[in-house]
XYZ file of C-alpha atoms in Angstrom:
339
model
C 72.817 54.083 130.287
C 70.313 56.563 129.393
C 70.642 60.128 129.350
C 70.758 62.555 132.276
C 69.543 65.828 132.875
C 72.440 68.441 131.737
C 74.295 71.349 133.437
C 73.937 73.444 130.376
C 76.066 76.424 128.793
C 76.805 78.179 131.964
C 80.770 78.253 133.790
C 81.546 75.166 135.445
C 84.214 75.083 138.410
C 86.404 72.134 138.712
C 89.061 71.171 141.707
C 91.935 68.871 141.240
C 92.606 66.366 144.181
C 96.176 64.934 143.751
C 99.356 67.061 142.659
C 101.483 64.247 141.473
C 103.121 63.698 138.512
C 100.324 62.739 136.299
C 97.912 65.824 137.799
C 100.314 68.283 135.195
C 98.903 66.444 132.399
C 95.583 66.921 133.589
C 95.179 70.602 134.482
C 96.983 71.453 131.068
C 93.493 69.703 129.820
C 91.640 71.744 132.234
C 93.433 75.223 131.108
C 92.696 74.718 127.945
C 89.139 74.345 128.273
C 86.702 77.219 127.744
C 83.925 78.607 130.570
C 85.962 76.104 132.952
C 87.680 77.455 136.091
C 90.004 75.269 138.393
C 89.549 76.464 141.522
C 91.795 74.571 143.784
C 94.308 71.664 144.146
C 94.524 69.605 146.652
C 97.616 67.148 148.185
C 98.307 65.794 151.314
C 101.609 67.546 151.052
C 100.407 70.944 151.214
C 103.374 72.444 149.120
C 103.058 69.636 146.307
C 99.483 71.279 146.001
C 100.969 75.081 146.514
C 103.471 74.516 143.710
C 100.942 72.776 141.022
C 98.651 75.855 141.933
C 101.370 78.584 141.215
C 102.271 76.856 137.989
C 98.905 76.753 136.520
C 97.401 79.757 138.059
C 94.908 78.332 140.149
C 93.858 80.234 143.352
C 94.060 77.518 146.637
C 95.872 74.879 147.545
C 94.316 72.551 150.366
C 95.595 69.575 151.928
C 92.616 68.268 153.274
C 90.078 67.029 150.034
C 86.465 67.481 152.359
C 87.781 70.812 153.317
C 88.420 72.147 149.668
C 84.872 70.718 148.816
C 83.565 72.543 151.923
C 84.978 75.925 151.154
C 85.012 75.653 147.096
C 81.863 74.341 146.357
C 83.244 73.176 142.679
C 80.511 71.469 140.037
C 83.116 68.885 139.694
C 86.135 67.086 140.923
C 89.376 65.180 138.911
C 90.711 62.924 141.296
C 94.234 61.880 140.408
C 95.475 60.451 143.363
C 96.544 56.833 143.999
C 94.622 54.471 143.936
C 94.392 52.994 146.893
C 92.518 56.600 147.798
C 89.953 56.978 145.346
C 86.653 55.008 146.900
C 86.995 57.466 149.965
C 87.267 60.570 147.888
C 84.625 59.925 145.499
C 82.718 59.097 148.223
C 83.202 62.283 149.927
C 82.196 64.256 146.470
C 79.286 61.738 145.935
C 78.085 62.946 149.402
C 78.700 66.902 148.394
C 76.661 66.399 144.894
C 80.247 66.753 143.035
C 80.391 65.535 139.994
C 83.409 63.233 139.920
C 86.042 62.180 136.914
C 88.595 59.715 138.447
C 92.057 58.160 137.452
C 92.167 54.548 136.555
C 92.027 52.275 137.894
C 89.128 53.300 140.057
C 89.592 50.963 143.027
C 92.283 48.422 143.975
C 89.276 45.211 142.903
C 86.712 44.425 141.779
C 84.953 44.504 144.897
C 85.810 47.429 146.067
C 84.566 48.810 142.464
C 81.576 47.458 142.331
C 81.014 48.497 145.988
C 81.418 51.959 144.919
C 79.791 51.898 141.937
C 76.622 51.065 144.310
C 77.315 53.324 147.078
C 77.414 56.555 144.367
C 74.292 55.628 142.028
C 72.453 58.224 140.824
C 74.145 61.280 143.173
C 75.998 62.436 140.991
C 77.470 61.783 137.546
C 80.747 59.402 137.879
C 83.632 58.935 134.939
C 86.328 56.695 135.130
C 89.499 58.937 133.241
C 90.447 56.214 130.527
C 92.070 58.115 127.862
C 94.361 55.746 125.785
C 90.800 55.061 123.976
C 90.749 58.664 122.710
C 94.343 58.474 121.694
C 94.591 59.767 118.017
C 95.667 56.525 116.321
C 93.393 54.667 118.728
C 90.260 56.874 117.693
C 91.315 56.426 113.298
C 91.428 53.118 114.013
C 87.967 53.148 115.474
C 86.717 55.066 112.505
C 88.300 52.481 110.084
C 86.507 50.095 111.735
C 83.434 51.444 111.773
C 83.384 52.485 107.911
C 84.087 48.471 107.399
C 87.665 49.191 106.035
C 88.258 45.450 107.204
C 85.165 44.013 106.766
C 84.372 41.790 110.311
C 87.289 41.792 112.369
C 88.490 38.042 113.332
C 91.639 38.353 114.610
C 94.080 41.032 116.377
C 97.386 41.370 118.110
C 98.200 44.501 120.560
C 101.801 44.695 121.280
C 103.114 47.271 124.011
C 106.895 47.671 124.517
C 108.979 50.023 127.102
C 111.758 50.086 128.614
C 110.341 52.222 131.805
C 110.789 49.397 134.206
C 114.336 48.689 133.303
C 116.983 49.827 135.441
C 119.770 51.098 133.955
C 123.369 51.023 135.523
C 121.927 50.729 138.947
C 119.367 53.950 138.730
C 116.109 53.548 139.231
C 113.590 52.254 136.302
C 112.516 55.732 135.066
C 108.494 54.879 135.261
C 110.019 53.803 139.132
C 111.570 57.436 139.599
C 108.262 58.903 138.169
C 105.987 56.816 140.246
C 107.677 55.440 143.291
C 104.732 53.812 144.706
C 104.970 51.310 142.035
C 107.763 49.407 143.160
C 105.464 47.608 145.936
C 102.163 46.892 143.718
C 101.914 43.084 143.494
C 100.277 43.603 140.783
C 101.743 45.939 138.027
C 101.749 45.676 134.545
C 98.345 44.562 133.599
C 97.136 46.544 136.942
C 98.720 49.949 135.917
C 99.389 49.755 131.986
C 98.002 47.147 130.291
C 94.478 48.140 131.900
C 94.499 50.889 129.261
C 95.402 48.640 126.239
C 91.911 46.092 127.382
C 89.981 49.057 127.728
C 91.199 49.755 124.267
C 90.463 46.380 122.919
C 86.554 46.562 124.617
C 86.306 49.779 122.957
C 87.167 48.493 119.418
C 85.748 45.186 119.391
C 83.037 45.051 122.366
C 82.939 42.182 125.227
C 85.702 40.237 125.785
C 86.714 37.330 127.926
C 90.205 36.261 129.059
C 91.126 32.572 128.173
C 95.157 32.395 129.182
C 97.483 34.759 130.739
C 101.239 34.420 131.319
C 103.125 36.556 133.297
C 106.731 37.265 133.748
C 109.200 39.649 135.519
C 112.395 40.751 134.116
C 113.418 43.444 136.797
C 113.269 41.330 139.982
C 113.844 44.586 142.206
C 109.684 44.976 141.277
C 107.294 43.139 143.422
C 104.845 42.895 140.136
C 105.265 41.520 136.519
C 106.486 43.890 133.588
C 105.906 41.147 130.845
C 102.377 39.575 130.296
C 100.647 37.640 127.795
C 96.744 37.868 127.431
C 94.977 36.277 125.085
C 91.345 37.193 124.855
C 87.990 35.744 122.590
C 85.152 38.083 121.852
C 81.838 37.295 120.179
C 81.706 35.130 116.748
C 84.602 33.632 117.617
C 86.990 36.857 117.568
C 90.409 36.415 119.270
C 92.655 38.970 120.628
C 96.539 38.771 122.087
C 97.661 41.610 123.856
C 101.347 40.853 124.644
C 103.053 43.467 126.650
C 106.781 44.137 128.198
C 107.655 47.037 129.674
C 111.443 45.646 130.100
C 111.795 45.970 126.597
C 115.919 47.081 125.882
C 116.062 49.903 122.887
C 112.256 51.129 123.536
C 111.859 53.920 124.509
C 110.388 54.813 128.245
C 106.889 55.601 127.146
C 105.428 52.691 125.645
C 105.118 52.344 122.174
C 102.435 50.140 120.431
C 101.496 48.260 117.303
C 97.945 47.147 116.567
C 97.109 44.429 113.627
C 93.657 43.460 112.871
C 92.801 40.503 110.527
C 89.193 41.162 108.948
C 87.127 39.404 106.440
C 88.284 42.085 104.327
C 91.631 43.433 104.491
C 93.923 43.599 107.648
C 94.598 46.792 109.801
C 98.280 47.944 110.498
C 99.267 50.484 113.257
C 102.698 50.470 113.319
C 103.639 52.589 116.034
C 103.587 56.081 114.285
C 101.507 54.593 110.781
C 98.471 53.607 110.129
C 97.229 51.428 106.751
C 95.984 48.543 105.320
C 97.943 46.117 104.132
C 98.773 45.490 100.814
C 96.678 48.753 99.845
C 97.178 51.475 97.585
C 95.441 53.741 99.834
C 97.608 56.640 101.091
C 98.887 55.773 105.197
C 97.561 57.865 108.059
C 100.992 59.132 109.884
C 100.512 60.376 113.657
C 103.445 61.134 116.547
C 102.396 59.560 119.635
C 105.427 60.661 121.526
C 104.675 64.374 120.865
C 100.858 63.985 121.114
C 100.722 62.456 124.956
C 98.827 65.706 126.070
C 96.333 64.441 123.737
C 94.029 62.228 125.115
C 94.246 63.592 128.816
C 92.647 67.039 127.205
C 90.044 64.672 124.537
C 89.210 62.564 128.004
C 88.459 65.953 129.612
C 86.569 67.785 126.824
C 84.324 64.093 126.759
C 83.805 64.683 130.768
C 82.445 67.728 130.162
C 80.131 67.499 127.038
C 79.003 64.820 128.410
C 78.005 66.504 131.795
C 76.772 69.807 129.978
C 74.652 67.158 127.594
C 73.183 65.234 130.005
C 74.615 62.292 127.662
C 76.269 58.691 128.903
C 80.248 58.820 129.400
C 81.987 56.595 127.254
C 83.726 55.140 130.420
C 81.148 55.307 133.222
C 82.279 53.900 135.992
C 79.499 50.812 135.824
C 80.557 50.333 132.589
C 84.460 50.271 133.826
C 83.724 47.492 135.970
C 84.296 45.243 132.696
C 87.305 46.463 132.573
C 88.957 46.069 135.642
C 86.869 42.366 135.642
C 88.793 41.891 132.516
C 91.671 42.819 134.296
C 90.850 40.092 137.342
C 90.028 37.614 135.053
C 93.875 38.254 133.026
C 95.205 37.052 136.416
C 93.256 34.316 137.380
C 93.881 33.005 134.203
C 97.440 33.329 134.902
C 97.268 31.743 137.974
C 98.322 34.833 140.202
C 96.067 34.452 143.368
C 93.479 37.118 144.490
């Protein structure tokens, strides 16, 4: 995508549409951002929005979304709502020449996606928030690749373990408690989680296509799966498995992962907190995941707004996040789950 004209240097304002769990994460990006000023939240439940807006300082609270647009007039909108909302609200911003940044995954399909993607064009500039990509360990391990540490990468295994949808002597699963609308998706693991870990893969390795797909479900209280199996070939005959449970007993709740990529030259370990080569002398890279999770919701948000001061491409545009959630399709048709 080629680049676009820029807002410049001057004070951008931003309003936050959703007051959920998740939106904390995001306004502590915002906050933390200089010349940016969140101007409002907004949440169906009025006081959900009132309470987010006392916490970080922010000056209104709506519960209608067109009527905060109407009276704010913000550059740009972070819509963090579920999902099932999202084509109608960046709809109404599209309409309003407000920017937009919104939660994955965008729409519910494909269709709806792609339907969107159309509808929006050239209006106004349109991010998908995919952040495990920006991840600390995630973006080494891009570097590493990219100085050849492993020569051509052949092979690689992505393994994603958590506990979260486990209940535990009768309670809730605690990514349930969190996120209670998650109990119904038909859909859930590769839908809601995993969908970060392909967009992850895509990143590192560039286009990939999903050959098999098995899917399981540990917790039967969930309508969806929370074990899957994806195996995945890229380009030159690159394969990937990303093999995922989040019914995994001793993890912890927030997922833990462990990347290993096979190269023509050496083979890449992240081992949940360590990153090295095998078999080399060279020093390891630690990092702490569980105490970095602000992390890529603030690098996700400093990205959405070089990118719209620069006039540059988004790494995740939302026509280029239509691979993703294709990839995401394709993971269960190859599974056999019907559309």
């Amino acid at each position: 995508m080629s680049r676009r004209a820029g807002l410049g240097a001057r004070p951008l304002t931003i309003a936050v549409a959703g007051a959920g769990f998740i939106s904390q994460f995001h306004l502590v990006g915002w906050k933390g951002m200089p010349n940016i000023e969140v101007v409002a939240i907004c949440d169906p439940l009025l006081e959900r929005a009132q309470s987010r807006a006392k916490e970080f300082d922010v000056t209104a609270a709506y519960s209608d979304f067109a009527e905060m647009l109407e009276r704010e007039h913000p550059d740009a909108v972070d819509i963090a709502t579920p999902v099932e909302t999202h084509a109608a609200l960046v709809r109404m911003a599209a309409e309003r020449g407000v920017h937009v940044m919104v939660q994955k995954p965008m729409t519910p399909s494909v269709a709806e996606a792609e339907a969107l993607v159309r509808d929006v064009g050239d209006r106004v500039r349109f991010m998908v928030h995919e952040n495990f990509r920006f991840r600390p360990h995630y973006a080494a391990v891009r570097e590493w690749l990219r100085a050849g540490k492993v020569g051509v990468p052949r092979q690689a295994r992505l393994t994603v373990r958590s506990s979260g949808f486990l209940s535990v002597e009768g309670a809730a699963p605690a990514l349930i408690a969190r996120q209670p609308y998650l109990q119904v998706f038909p859909r859930l693991l590769v839908f809601e989680g995993l969908i970060h870990h392909l967009d992850v893969l895509r990143c590192l390795f560039g286009e990939l296509t999903a050959e098999s797909a098995a899917l399981g479900r540990v917790n039967s209280t969930l309508a969806g799966e929370d074990v899957a199996i994806v195996v995945l070939r890229g380009a030159n005959g690159f394969t990937a498995v990303l093999d995922g449970s989040y019914a995994a007993y001793g993890y912890p709740v927030t997922p833990v992962d462990r990347l290993e990529i096979m190269g023509d030259r050496a083979t890449l370990l992240y081992d949940v907190t360590r990153l090295s080569l095998v078999g080399s002398h060279e020093a390891p890279v630690a990092f702490d995941p569980l105490n970095t999770y602000q992390a890529p919701f603030t690098e996700g948000i400093r990205h959405f707004i070089a990118c719209l001061r620069s006039g540059e491409p988004f790494e995740t545009e939302a026509a280029d996040n239509l691979h993703v959630l294709r990839l995401v399709e394709a993971s269960y048709a190859a599974a056999g789950t019907p559309a």
